[in-house]
C-alpha positions as a Python dict, from the first residue, in 0.01 Angstrom:
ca = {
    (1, 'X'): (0, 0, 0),
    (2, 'X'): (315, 114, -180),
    (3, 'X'): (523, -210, -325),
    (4, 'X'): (887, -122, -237),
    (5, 'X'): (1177, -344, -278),
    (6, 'X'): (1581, -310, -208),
    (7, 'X'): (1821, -387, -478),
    (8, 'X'): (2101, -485, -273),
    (9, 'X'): (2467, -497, -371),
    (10, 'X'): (2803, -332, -307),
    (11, 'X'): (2783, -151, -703),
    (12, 'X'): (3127, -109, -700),
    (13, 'X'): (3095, 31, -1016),
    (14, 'X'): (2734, -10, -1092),
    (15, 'X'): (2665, -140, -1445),
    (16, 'X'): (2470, -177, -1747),
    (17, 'X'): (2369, -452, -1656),
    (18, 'X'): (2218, -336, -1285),
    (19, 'X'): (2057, -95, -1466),
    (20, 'X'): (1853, -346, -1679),
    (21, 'X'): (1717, -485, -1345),
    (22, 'X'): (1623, -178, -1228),
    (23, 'X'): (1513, -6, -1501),
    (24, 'X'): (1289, -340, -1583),
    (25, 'X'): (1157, -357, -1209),
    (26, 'X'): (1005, -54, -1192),
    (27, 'X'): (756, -194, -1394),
    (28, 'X'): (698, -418, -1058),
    (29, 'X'): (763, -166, -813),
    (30, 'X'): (637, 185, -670),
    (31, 'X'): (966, 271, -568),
    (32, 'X'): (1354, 79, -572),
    (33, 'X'): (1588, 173, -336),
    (34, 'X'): (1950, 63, -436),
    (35, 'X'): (2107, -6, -78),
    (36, 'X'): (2491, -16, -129),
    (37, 'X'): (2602, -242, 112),
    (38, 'X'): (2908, -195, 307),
    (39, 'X'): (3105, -526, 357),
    (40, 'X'): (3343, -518, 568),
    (41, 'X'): (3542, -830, 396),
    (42, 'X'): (3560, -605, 39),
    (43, 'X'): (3775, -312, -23),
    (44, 'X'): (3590, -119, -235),
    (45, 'X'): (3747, 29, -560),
    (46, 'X'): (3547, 341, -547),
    (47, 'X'): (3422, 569, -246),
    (48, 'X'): (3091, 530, -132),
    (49, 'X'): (3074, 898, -248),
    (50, 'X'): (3155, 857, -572),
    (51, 'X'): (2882, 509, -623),
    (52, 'X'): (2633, 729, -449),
    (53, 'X'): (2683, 1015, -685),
    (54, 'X'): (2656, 788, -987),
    (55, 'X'): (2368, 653, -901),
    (56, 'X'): (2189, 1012, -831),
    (57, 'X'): (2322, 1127, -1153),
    (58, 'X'): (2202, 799, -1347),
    (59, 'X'): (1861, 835, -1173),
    (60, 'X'): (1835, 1222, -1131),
    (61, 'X'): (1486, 1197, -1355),
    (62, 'X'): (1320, 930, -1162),
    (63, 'X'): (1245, 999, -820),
    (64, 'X'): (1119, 619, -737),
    (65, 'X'): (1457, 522, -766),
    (66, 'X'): (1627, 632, -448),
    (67, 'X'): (2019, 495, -315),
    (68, 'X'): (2133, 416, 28),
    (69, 'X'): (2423, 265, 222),
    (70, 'X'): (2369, -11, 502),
    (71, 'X'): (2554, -176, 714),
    (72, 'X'): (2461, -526, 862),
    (73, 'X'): (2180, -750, 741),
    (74, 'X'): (1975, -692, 433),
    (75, 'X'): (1654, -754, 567),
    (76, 'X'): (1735, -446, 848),
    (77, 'X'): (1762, -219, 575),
    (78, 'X'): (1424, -337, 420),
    (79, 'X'): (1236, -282, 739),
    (80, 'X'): (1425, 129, 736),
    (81, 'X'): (1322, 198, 407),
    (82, 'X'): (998, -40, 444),
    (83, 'X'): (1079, -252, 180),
    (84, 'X'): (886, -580, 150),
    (85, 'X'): (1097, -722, -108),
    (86, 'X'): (1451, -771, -201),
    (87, 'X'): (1548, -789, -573),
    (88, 'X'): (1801, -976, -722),
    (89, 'X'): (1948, -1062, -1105),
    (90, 'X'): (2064, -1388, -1196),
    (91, 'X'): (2248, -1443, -1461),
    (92, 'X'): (2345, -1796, -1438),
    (93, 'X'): (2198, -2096, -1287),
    (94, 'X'): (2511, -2069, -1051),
    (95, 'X'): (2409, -1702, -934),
    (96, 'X'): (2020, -1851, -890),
    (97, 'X'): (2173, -2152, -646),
    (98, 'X'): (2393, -1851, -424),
    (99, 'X'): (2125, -1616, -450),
    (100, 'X'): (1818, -1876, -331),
    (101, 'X'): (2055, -1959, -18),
    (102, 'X'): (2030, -1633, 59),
    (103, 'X'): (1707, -1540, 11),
    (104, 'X'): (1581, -1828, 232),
    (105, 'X'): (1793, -1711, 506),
    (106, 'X'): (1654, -1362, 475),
    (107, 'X'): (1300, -1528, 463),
    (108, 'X'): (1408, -1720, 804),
    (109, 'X'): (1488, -1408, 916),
    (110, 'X'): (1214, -1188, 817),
    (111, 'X'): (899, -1420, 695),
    (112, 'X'): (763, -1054, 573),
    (113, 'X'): (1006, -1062, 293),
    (114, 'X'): (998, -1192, -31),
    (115, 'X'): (1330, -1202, -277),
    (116, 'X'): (1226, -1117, -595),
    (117, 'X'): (1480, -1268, -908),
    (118, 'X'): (1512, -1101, -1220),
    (119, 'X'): (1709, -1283, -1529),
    (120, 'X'): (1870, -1047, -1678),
    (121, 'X'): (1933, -991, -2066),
    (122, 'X'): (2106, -1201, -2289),
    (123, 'X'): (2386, -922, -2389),
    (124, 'X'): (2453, -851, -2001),
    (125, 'X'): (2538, -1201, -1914),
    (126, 'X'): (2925, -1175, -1835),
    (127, 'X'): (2833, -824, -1690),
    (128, 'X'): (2995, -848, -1358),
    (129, 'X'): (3123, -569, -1105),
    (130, 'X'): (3405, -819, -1049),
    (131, 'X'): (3491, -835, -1396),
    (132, 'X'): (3485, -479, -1461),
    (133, 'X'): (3701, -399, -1217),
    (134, 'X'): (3923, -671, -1352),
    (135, 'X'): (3952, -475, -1677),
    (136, 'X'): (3950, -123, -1530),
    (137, 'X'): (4240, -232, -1337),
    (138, 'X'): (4425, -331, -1572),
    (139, 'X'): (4377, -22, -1813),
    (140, 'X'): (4115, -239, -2049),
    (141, 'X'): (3807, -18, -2197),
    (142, 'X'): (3542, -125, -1963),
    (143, 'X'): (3313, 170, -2162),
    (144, 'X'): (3059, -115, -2325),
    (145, 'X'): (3016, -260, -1935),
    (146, 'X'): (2909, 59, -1792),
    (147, 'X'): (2660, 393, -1764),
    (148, 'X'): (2802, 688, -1927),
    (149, 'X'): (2870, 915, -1603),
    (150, 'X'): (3063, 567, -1481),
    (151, 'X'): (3268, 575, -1804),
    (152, 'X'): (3390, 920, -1780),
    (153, 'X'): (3462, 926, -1430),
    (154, 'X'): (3675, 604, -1526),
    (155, 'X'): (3821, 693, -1880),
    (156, 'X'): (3960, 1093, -1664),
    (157, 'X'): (4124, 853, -1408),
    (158, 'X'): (4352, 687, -1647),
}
């Protein structure tokens, strides 16, 4: 049986510091699908089209990663792409206490699924989508935050 988990999130840019989890879980995994959640309280800063093309770019050479979009709960989209885990990244103890909430209403509602939590690396830390925006927003070089196709989509908006 093929061990397949959902890294969800909204990726809104994805970062360097998704990429260490998922890069570092396919170690773990047969295949990763990145489900880019739509969330209906978020205005996204970039399209759905243009996060689904980074990620195929990013991933073009590894055809266990694979992205899609879902709406509604996570554990719906686990049981469409047959996913019996969800992975997450903590980076603080904070993100662990938020993210074990969750993952213990997701086992309530699915007692098939596990939630899987990766630490990530020291140097991605203060890596957040939130933060990156922050500094994308406000014309900051957000180049050491993110993937190289991110960057230069970014750096020709300016």
């Amino acid at each position: 049986m093929q061990r397949i988990c959902l890294f969800p999130g909204t990726f809104d840019p994805i970062t360097v510091g998704h990429l260490d989890i998922i890069y570092r879980s396919l170690d773990l995994f047969d295949k990763v699908y990145i489900g880019i959640g739509r969330n209906a309280a978020k205005v996204p800063m970039f399209s759905e089209d243009q996060r689904i093309s980074w990620i195929n770019e990013i991933f073009k050479g590894e055809p266990r990663v694979k992205a899609v979009f879902y709406e509604g709960l996570t554990v719906d989209c686990c049981k469409k792409v047959k996913a019996k885990f969800i992975l997450r990244g903590i980076r603080y103890v904070n993100d662990f206490e938020y993210e074990k909430a969750i993952a213990d209403m997701n086992r309530s509602l699915d007692h098939d699924i596990e939630t899987i939590f990766l630490t990530c690396l020291p140097q991605y830390t203060s890596v957040a989508s939130t933060l990156v925006r922050d500094v994308i927003r406000n014309g900051g070089d957000a180049s050491p935050f993110l993937p190289d196709v991110v960057n230069t989509t970014v750096s020709n908006q300016k």
